[in-house]
mmCIF file of C-alpha atoms in Angstrom:
data_model
loop_
_atom_site.group_PDB
_atom_site.id
_atom_site.type_symbol
_atom_site.label_atom_id
_atom_site.label_comp_id
_atom_site.label_asym_id
_atom_site.label_seq_id
_atom_site.Cartn_x
_atom_site.Cartn_y
_atom_site.Cartn_z
ATOM 1 C CA MET A 550 93.623 145.315 -211.197
ATOM 2 C CA TRP A 551 91.074 144.348 -208.563
ATOM 3 C CA ILE A 552 91.425 144.420 -204.754
ATOM 4 C CA TYR A 553 89.257 143.301 -201.921
ATOM 5 C CA LEU A 554 88.425 145.912 -199.093
ATOM 6 C CA PRO A 555 87.512 143.713 -195.932
ATOM 7 C CA SER A 556 86.071 146.818 -194.252
ATOM 8 C CA THR A 557 83.328 146.884 -196.603
ATOM 9 C CA ASP A 558 83.203 143.366 -197.788
ATOM 10 C CA ARG A 559 83.672 144.790 -201.383
ATOM 11 C CA ILE A 560 85.915 143.674 -204.556
ATOM 12 C CA ILE A 561 86.696 147.122 -206.436
ATOM 13 C CA GLN A 562 88.362 147.716 -209.649
ATOM 14 C CA ILE A 563 91.388 149.992 -209.744
ATOM 15 C CA ALA A 564 91.739 151.615 -212.906
ATOM 16 C CA GLY A 565 92.266 155.221 -214.601
ATOM 17 C CA HIS A 566 93.152 157.940 -212.173
ATOM 18 C CA MET A 567 93.119 155.568 -209.199
ATOM 19 C CA LEU A 568 96.089 153.633 -210.498
ATOM 20 C CA ARG A 569 98.187 156.745 -209.173
ATOM 21 C CA GLN A 570 96.707 156.495 -205.617
ATOM 22 C CA SER A 571 98.698 155.319 -202.530
ATOM 23 C CA VAL A 572 98.217 151.571 -201.859
ATOM 24 C CA MET A 573 96.943 151.603 -198.285
ATOM 25 C CA GLY A 574 98.628 154.645 -197.169
ATOM 26 C CA SER A 575 101.966 153.249 -198.297
ATOM 27 C CA ASP A 576 104.354 155.267 -200.554
ATOM 28 C CA LEU A 577 103.782 152.854 -203.630
ATOM 29 C CA SER A 578 100.962 153.741 -206.025
ATOM 30 C CA TYR A 579 98.919 150.827 -207.591
ATOM 31 C CA GLU A 580 100.696 151.643 -210.980
ATOM 32 C CA ASP A 581 103.920 151.218 -209.277
ATOM 33 C CA MET A 582 102.889 147.585 -208.510
ATOM 34 C CA MET A 583 101.549 146.892 -211.997
ATOM 35 C CA GLU A 584 104.564 148.063 -213.917
ATOM 36 C CA ASP A 585 105.935 145.581 -216.686
ATOM 37 C CA PRO A 586 109.202 144.074 -214.914
ATOM 38 C CA VAL A 587 110.835 144.191 -218.349
ATOM 39 C CA LEU A 588 112.309 147.589 -217.953
ATOM 40 C CA SER A 589 113.896 147.519 -221.542
ATOM 41 C CA ASN A 590 110.547 147.387 -223.005
ATOM 42 C CA LEU A 591 109.949 151.012 -221.416
ATOM 43 C CA TYR A 592 113.498 152.564 -221.167
ATOM 44 C CA THR A 593 116.525 152.780 -223.171
ATOM 45 C CA ALA A 594 119.521 152.507 -220.526
ATOM 46 C CA GLN A 595 123.345 153.553 -220.450
ATOM 47 C CA THR A 596 125.854 153.042 -217.812
ATOM 48 C CA ILE A 597 126.768 156.635 -216.716
ATOM 49 C CA THR A 598 129.339 155.786 -213.740
ATOM 50 C CA ALA A 599 130.828 153.498 -211.362
ATOM 51 C CA ASP A 600 130.141 154.090 -207.506
ATOM 52 C CA THR A 601 130.330 152.460 -204.226
ATOM 53 C CA LEU A 602 126.883 152.189 -202.481
ATOM 54 C CA ARG A 603 127.216 150.628 -198.597
ATOM 55 C CA ASP A 604 130.491 149.120 -199.426
ATOM 56 C CA ARG A 605 129.327 147.619 -202.655
ATOM 57 C CA PRO A 606 130.803 148.113 -206.015
ATOM 58 C CA CYS A 607 127.802 149.423 -208.179
ATOM 59 C CA TRP A 608 127.490 150.385 -211.643
ATOM 60 C CA VAL A 609 124.881 153.551 -211.910
ATOM 61 C CA LEU A 610 122.561 153.173 -215.096
ATOM 62 C CA GLU A 611 120.544 156.042 -216.176
ATOM 63 C CA LEU A 612 116.960 154.916 -217.829
ATOM 64 C CA MET A 613 115.208 157.381 -220.278
ATOM 65 C CA ALA A 614 111.681 156.706 -221.212
ATOM 66 C CA LYS A 615 110.867 155.466 -224.927
ATOM 67 C CA THR A 616 107.526 157.134 -224.910
ATOM 68 C CA GLU A 617 106.302 160.291 -223.533
ATOM 69 C CA ASP A 618 103.235 158.470 -221.855
ATOM 70 C CA ILE A 619 104.941 157.142 -218.774
ATOM 71 C CA SER A 620 104.964 157.683 -214.997
ATOM 72 C CA TYR A 621 108.716 158.071 -214.665
ATOM 73 C CA TYR A 622 110.581 159.834 -217.500
ATOM 74 C CA LYS A 623 113.918 158.858 -215.999
ATOM 75 C CA ARG A 624 115.365 156.250 -213.753
ATOM 76 C CA LYS A 625 118.730 155.933 -211.989
ATOM 77 C CA LEU A 626 119.695 152.393 -211.043
ATOM 78 C CA TRP A 627 122.509 151.350 -208.606
ATOM 79 C CA ILE A 628 123.375 147.738 -209.747
ATOM 80 C CA ASP A 629 125.719 145.502 -207.375
ATOM 81 C CA GLN A 630 128.481 144.527 -209.883
ATOM 82 C CA SER A 631 129.045 141.125 -208.544
ATOM 83 C CA ARG A 632 125.711 140.137 -207.326
ATOM 84 C CA MET A 633 123.800 141.720 -209.964
ATOM 85 C CA ILE A 634 120.942 143.062 -208.043
ATOM 86 C CA VAL A 635 119.491 146.544 -207.701
ATOM 87 C CA LEU A 636 120.510 148.412 -204.375
ATOM 88 C CA ARG A 637 118.987 151.707 -204.936
ATOM 89 C CA GLU A 638 116.580 153.280 -207.673
ATOM 90 C CA GLU A 639 115.619 156.865 -208.018
ATOM 91 C CA ARG A 640 112.384 157.910 -210.265
ATOM 92 C CA PHE A 641 112.156 161.011 -212.048
ATOM 93 C CA ALA A 642 109.529 163.212 -213.486
ATOM 94 C CA LYS A 643 109.978 164.674 -217.129
ATOM 95 C CA GLY A 644 110.928 168.114 -215.722
ATOM 96 C CA GLY A 645 113.728 166.303 -213.729
ATOM 97 C CA THR A 646 112.087 166.495 -210.356
ATOM 98 C CA LEU A 647 113.030 163.554 -207.843
ATOM 99 C CA LEU A 648 109.777 161.596 -207.141
ATOM 100 C CA LYS A 649 110.458 158.486 -205.531
ATOM 101 C CA GLU A 650 113.567 156.476 -204.087
ATOM 102 C CA THR A 651 113.836 152.674 -203.524
ATOM 103 C CA ASP A 652 116.609 151.188 -201.012
ATOM 104 C CA VAL A 653 117.348 147.642 -201.027
ATOM 105 C CA LEU A 654 118.685 147.576 -197.499
ATOM 106 C CA SER A 655 119.369 143.571 -197.203
ATOM 107 C CA VAL A 656 119.612 140.752 -199.696
ATOM 108 C CA PHE A 657 119.452 136.823 -199.777
ATOM 109 C CA THR A 658 120.205 134.173 -202.221
ATOM 110 C CA LEU A 659 117.995 131.204 -203.193
ATOM 111 C CA GLU A 660 118.923 128.713 -205.784
ATOM 112 C CA ASN A 661 122.201 130.990 -206.633
ATOM 113 C CA ARG A 662 120.127 134.133 -207.327
ATOM 114 C CA TRP A 663 120.305 137.145 -205.323
ATOM 115 C CA TYR A 664 116.847 138.719 -204.092
ATOM 116 C CA PRO A 665 115.781 141.741 -202.244
ATOM 117 C CA LYS A 666 115.035 140.850 -198.395
ATOM 118 C CA GLU A 667 114.211 144.541 -196.939
ATOM 119 C CA VAL A 668 113.347 147.342 -199.290
ATOM 120 C CA LEU A 669 112.441 150.750 -198.267
ATOM 121 C CA TYR A 670 110.330 152.908 -200.746
ATOM 122 C CA ARG A 671 109.951 156.498 -200.295
ATOM 123 C CA ASP A 672 107.783 159.351 -201.752
ATOM 124 C CA VAL A 673 110.099 162.109 -201.958
ATOM 125 C CA LEU A 674 107.210 164.642 -202.689
ATOM 126 C CA ASN A 675 105.619 163.411 -199.543
ATOM 127 C CA GLN A 676 107.355 165.837 -196.714
ATOM 128 C CA ASN A 677 105.928 163.745 -194.091
ATOM 129 C CA SER A 678 106.582 160.147 -195.438
ATOM 130 C CA LYS A 679 109.219 157.784 -193.458
ATOM 131 C CA GLY A 680 108.849 155.601 -196.041
ATOM 132 C CA THR A 681 107.236 152.066 -196.659
ATOM 133 C CA ARG A 682 109.078 149.187 -195.679
ATOM 134 C CA PHE A 683 108.707 145.705 -197.068
ATOM 135 C CA ILE A 684 110.393 142.539 -195.739
ATOM 136 C CA ILE A 685 110.240 139.291 -197.337
ATOM 137 C CA GLU A 686 110.376 136.526 -194.907
ATOM 138 C CA SER A 687 109.957 133.667 -197.037
ATOM 139 C CA LEU A 688 110.039 132.871 -200.819
ATOM 140 C CA GLU A 689 109.140 129.880 -202.838
ATOM 141 C CA LEU A 690 109.997 129.321 -206.326
ATOM 142 C CA ASN A 691 108.018 127.338 -209.069
ATOM 143 C CA VAL A 692 105.029 126.842 -207.086
ATOM 144 C CA ASP A 693 101.832 125.606 -208.796
ATOM 145 C CA ILE A 694 99.087 127.918 -208.148
ATOM 146 C CA PRO A 695 95.786 127.035 -208.792
ATOM 147 C CA GLU A 696 93.628 128.904 -211.683
ATOM 148 C CA TRP A 697 91.288 129.795 -209.325
ATOM 149 C CA ARG A 698 93.495 131.964 -207.023
ATOM 150 C CA PHE A 699 93.282 134.507 -209.826
ATOM 151 C CA THR A 700 89.780 135.180 -209.879
ATOM 152 C CA LYS A 701 87.816 137.961 -208.089
ATOM 153 C CA ALA A 702 85.858 135.412 -205.904
ATOM 154 C CA ALA A 703 89.275 134.284 -204.682
ATOM 155 C CA LEU A 704 89.909 137.774 -203.080
ATOM 156 C CA ARG A 705 87.226 137.515 -200.678
ATOM 157 C CA ARG A 706 88.198 133.857 -199.733
ATOM 158 C CA SER A 707 91.706 134.816 -198.898
#
């Protein structure tokens, strides 16, 4: 992963131990942002119970890591039963310590599919954290993006 730092006008590579660092002071790490979106590649899942979250019936899934070399050994997901979207996630260390929480506070539909609109991420181990809030103001699907956008030089132009 490469990022551009406008304050120093430098493009740097984020790798190794740097992946676990906070993204610009947020509650997310670079590693969180780079995660494989197909969780079934990394975890085995089972439904452990039904619950209600913010007046929405949910299934609660427990995901256990398939390998030892993974950031979050266990994850719990609250899935809205009718909209099929994650409303809450808890991420745990191998020893069982809760590390991070994610809450989807509002959702919207686009082309008959539900998407998060407002998401609150919280690093539970950071006692001073009030969380990091992401708000999606607009979303376009199936947009053609030119190849040059995925070059290091394009980082500086943005």
